[in-house]
Tab-separated table of C-alpha atoms in Angstrom:
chain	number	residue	atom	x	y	z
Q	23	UNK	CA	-18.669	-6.278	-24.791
Q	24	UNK	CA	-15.843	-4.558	-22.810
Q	25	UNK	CA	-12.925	-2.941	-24.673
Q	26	UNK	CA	-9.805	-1.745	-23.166
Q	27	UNK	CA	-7.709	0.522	-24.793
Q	28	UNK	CA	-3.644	1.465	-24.304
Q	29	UNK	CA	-2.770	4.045	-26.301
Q	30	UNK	CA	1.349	4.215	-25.325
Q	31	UNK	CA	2.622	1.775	-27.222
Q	32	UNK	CA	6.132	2.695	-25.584
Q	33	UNK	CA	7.375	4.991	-22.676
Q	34	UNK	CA	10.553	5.369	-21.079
Q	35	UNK	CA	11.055	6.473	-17.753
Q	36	UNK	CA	14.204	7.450	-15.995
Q	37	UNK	CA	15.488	5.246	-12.723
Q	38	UNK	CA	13.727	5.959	-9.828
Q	39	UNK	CA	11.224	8.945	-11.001
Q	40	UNK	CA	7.321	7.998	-11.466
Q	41	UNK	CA	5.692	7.138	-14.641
Q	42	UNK	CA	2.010	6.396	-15.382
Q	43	UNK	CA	0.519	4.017	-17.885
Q	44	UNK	CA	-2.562	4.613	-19.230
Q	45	UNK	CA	-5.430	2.328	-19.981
Q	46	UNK	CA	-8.734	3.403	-20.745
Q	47	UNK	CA	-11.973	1.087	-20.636
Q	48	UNK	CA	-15.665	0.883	-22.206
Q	49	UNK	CA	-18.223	-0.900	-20.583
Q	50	UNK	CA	-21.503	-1.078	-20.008
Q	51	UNK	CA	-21.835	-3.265	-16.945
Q	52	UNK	CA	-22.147	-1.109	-13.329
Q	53	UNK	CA	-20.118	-2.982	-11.598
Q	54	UNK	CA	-16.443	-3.990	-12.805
Q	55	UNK	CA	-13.026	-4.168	-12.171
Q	56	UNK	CA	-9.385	-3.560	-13.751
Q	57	UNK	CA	-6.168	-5.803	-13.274
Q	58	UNK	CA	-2.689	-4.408	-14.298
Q	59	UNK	CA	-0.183	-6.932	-15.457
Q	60	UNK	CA	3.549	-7.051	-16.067
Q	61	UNK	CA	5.271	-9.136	-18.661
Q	62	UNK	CA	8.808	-9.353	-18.462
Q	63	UNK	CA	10.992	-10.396	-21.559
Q	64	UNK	CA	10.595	-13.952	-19.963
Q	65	UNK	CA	7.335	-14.240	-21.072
Q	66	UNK	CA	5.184	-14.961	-17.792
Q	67	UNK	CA	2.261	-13.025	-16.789
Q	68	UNK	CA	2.815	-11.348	-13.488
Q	69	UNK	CA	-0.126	-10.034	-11.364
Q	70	UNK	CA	0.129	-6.221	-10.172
Q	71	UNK	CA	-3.056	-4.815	-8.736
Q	72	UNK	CA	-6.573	-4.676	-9.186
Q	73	UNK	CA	-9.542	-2.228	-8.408
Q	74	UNK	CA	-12.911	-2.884	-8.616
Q	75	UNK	CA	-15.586	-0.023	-9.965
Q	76	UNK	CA	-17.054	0.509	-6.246
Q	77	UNK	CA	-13.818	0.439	-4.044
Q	78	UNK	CA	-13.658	3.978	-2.560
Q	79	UNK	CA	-10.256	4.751	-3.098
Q	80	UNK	CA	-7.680	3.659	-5.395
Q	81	UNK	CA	-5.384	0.937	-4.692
Q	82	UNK	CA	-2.186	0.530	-4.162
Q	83	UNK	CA	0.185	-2.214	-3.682
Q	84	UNK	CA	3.699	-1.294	-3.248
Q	85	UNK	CA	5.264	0.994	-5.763
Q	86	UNK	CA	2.348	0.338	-7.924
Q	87	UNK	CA	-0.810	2.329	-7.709
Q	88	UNK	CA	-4.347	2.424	-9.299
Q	89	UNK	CA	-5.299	6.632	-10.725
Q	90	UNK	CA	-9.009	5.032	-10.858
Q	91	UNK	CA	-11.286	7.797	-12.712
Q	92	UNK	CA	-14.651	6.893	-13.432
Q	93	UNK	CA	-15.701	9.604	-15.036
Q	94	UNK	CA	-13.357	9.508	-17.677
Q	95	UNK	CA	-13.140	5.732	-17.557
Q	96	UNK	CA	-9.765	5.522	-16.828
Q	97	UNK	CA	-6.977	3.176	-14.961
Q	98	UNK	CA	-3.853	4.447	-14.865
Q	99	UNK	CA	-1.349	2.524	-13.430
Q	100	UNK	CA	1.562	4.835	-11.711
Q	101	UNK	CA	4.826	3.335	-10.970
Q	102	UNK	CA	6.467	5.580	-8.323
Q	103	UNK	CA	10.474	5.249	-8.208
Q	104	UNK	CA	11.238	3.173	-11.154
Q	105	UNK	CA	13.681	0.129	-11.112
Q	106	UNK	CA	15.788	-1.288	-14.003
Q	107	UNK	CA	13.439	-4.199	-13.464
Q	108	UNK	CA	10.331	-2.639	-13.956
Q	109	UNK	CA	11.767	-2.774	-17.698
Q	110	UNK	CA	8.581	-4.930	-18.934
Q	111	UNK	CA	6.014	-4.797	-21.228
Q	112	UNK	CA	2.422	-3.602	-19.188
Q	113	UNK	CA	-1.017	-5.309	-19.630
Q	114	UNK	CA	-4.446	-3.523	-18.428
Q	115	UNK	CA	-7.689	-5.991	-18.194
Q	116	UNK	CA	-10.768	-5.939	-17.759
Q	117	UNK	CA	-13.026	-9.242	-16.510
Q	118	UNK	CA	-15.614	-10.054	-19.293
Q	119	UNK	CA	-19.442	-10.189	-17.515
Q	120	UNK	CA	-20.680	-13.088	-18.683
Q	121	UNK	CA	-20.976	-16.892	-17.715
Q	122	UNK	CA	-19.818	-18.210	-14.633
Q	123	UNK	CA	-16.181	-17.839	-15.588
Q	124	UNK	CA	-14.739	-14.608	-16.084
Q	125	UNK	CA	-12.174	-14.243	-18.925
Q	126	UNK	CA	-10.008	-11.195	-19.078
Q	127	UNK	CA	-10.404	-8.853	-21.803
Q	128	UNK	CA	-6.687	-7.548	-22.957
Q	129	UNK	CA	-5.296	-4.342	-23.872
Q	130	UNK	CA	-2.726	-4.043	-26.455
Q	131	UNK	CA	-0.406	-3.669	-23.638
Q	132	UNK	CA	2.438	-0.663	-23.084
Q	133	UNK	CA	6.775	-1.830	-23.296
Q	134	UNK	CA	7.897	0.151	-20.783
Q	135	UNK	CA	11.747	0.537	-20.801
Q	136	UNK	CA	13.268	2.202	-17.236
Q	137	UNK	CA	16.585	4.171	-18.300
Q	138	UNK	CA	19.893	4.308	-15.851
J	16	UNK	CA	2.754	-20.395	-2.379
J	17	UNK	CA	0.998	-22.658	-5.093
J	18	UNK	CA	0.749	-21.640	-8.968
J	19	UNK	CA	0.103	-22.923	-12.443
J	20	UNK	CA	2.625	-24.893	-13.975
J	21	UNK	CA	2.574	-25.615	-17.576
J	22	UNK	CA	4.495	-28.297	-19.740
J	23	UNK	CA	6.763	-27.612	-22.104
J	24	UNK	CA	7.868	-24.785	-21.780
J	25	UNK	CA	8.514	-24.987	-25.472
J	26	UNK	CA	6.546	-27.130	-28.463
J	27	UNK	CA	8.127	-27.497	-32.244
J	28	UNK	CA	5.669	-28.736	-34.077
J	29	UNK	CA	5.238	-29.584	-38.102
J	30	UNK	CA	2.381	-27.863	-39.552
J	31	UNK	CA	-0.730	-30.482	-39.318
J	32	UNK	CA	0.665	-32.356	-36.309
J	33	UNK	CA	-1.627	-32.645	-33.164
J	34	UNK	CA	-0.344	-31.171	-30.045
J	35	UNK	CA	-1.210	-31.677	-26.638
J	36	UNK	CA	-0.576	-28.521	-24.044
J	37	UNK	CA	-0.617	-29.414	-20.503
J	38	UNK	CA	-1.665	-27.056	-17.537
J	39	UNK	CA	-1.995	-27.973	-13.294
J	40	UNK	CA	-4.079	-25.427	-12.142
J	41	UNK	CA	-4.004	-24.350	-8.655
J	42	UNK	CA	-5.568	-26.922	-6.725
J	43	UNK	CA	-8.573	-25.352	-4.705
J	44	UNK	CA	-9.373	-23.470	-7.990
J	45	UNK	CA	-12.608	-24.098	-9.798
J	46	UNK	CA	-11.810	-21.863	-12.936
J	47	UNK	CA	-9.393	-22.338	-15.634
J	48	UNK	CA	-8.420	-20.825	-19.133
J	49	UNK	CA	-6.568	-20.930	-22.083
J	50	UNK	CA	-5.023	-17.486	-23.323
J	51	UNK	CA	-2.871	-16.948	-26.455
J	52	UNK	CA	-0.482	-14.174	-27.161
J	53	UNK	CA	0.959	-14.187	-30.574
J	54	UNK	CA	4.382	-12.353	-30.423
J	55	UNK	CA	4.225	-8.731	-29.940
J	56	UNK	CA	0.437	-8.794	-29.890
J	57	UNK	CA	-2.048	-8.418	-27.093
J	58	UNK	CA	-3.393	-11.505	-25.216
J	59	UNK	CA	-6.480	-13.065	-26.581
J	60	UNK	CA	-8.771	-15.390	-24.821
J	61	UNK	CA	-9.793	-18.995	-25.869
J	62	UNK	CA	-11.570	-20.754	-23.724
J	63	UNK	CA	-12.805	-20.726	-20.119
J	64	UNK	CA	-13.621	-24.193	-18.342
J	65	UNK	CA	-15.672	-24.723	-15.096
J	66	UNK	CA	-17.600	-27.638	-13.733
J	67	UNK	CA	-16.298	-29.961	-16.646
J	68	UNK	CA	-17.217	-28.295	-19.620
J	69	UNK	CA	-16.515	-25.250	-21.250
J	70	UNK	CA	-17.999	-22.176	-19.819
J	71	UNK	CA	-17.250	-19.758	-23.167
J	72	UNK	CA	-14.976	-19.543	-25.673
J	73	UNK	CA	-13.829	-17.436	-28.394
J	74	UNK	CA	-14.088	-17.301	-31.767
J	75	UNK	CA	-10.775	-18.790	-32.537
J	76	UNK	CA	-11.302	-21.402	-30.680
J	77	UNK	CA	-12.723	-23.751	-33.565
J	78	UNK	CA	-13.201	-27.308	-34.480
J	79	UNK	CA	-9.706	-27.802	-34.324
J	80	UNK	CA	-9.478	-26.715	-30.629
J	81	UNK	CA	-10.245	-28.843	-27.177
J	82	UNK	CA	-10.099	-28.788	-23.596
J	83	UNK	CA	-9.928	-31.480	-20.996
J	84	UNK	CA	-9.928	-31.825	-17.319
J	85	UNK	CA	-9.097	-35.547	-17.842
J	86	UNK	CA	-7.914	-36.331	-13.854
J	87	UNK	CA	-9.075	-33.596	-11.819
J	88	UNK	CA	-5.400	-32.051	-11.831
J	89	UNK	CA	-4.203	-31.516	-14.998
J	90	UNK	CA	-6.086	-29.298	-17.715
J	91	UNK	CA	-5.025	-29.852	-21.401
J	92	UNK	CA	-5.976	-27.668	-24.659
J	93	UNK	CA	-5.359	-29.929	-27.866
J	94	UNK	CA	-4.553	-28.415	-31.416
J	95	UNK	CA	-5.705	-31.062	-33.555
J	96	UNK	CA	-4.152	-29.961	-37.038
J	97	UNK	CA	-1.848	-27.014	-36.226
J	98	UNK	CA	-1.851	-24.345	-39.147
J	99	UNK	CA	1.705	-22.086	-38.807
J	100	UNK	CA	-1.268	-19.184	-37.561
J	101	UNK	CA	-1.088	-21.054	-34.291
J	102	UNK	CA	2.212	-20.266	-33.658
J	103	UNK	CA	1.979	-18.389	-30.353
J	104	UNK	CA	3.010	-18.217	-26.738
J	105	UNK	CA	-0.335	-20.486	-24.802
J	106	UNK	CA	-1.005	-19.424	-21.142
J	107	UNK	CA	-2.769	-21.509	-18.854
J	108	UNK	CA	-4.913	-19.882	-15.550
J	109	UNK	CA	-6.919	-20.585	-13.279
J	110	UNK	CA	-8.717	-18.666	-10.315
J	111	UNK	CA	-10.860	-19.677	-7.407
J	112	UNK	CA	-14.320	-19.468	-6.747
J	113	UNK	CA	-16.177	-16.272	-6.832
J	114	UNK	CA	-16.995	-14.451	-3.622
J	115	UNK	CA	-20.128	-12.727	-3.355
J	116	UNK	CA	-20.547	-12.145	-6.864
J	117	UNK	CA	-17.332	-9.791	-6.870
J	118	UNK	CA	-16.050	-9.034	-10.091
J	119	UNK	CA	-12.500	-9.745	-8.842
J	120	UNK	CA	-11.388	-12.765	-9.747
J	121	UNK	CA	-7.612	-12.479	-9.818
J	122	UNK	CA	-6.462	-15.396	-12.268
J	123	UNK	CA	-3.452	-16.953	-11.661
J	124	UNK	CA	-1.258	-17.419	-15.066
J	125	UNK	CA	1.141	-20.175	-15.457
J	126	UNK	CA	4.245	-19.304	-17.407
J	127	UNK	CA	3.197	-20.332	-20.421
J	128	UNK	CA	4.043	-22.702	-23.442
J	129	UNK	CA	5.972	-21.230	-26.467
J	130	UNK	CA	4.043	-23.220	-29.248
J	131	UNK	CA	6.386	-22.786	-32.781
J	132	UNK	CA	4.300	-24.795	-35.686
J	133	UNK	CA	6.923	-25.014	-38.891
C-alpha cells in the first residue's frame, strides 16, 4: 500500500518570498502520480497540481510548482511569491492502485501560515 | 464550471441517531467517494463507488456505514447509529472516467459536511 509522508507539520513563510512543502511517498507500483491540495480555514478541498511518475518535467501551474525527485521519492510543492491567502493548511496524495476507482491516499498535511 | 455540492453544510446529530449525507457529483463523472477528516487530522478514505456498487472501502467503513446512488444524481453515505467517534468534517468527490489507464484522476471535492454527533 502507498504511504505518504509530511514531515512539516508547520512553516511560515514571509509575503511574497518562496517556500517549499515537502511530501515524501512509498510505493511500489511503477507508474503513479502525486496531487497537492490546499485547505483553507473554510474547510473545502482545493485542487493545486498534479504530476504523474513518467511526465518528463515537473509541473507547474501558476505560482505553484511540482520539485518531482524520483530518486529520493519526493514531491515538493514550491510556492513562489507567497500571498496572505496562501495562509492554508497543505495536503500531498497519492492515488491508491487498486480497483477501478482510485482513492487518494492522504498525508498528514502541512498549516502553512504566510507572514506580512 | 460544474462541481460537487454537498447538503448541509452542517449536521447536529444525538449520538445513535441515523443520518443521511447528501452529495451531486459532477454529472459526466463515473467515480465518486466518501472522505472523512476528523479535525486537525489527515483525510481518510471510506468508500469509493462506481457502476452502482462499491468499488473499495476502508476499514472504518463498517456495518454501520452505506452508500447509495439512489437517482443517478445524487450520492448519499448513511450513518446508521452515529457513535460521538464520527464526529468529523465528510467530503464528497467524484472524478471522471479514466483515460488510458493514467493514474491521474483528478477528483473533484465538494465542500464538505461538518457532521457534530453529541
Amino acid at each position: 500500500a502507498q504511504k505518504i509522508t509530511q514531515t512539516q507539520p508547520g512553516m511560515f513563510v514571509q509575503e511574497k518570498e518562496a517556500v517549499t512543502l515537502d511530501c515524501t511517498y512509498d510505493t511500489s507500483d511503477p507508474s503513479y502520480g502525486l496531487f497537492w491540495y490546499k485547505q483553507p480555514s473554510s474547510g473545502e478541498m482545493i485542487f493545486l497540481i498534479y504530476q504523474g511518475s513518467y511526465d518528463q518535467q515537473n509541473a507547474t501551474e501558476g505560482r505553484y510548482s511540482l520539485n518531482f525527485q524520483k530518486a529520493r521519492k519526493s514531491a515538493n510543492l514550491v510556492i513562489s511569491a507567497s500571498q496572505l491567502g496562501d495562509s492554508a493548511m497543505y495536503f500531498c496524495a497519492m492515488p491508491q492502485r487498486s480497483g477501478s476507482a482510485r482513492q487518494l491516499t492522504f498525508g498528514s498535511g502541512t498549516q502553512l501560515t504566510v507572514l506580512p | 464550471e460544474p462541481e460537487v455540492t454537498q447538503t448541509p453544510s452542517h449536521q447536529v446529530t444525538q449520538m445513535g441517531q441515523e443520518v443521511i449525507l447528501r452529495c451531486v457529483p459532477i454529472s459526466n463523472h463515473l467515480y465518486f467517494y466518501w472522505y472523512r477528516q476528523i479535525l486537525g487530522q489527515k483525510v481518510e478514505f471510506l468508500v469509493s463507488f462506481y457502476n452502482n456498487e462499491i468499488s473499495e472501502k476502508s476499514e472504518i467503513f463498517d456495518d454501520q456505514f452505506s452508500v447509495e446512488r439512489p437517482d443517478g444524481s445524487n450520492f448519499t453515505l448513511k450513518i446508521r447509529s452515529t457513535k460521538l467517534e464520527d464526529s468529523a468534517m465528510y467530503f464528497c468527490a467524484s472524478s471522471p472516467p479514466s483515460s488510458g489507464g493514467a493514474t491521474y484522476n483528478e477528483q473533484f471535492f465538494g465542500p464538505g459536511t461538518r457532521l457534530t454527533v453529541l
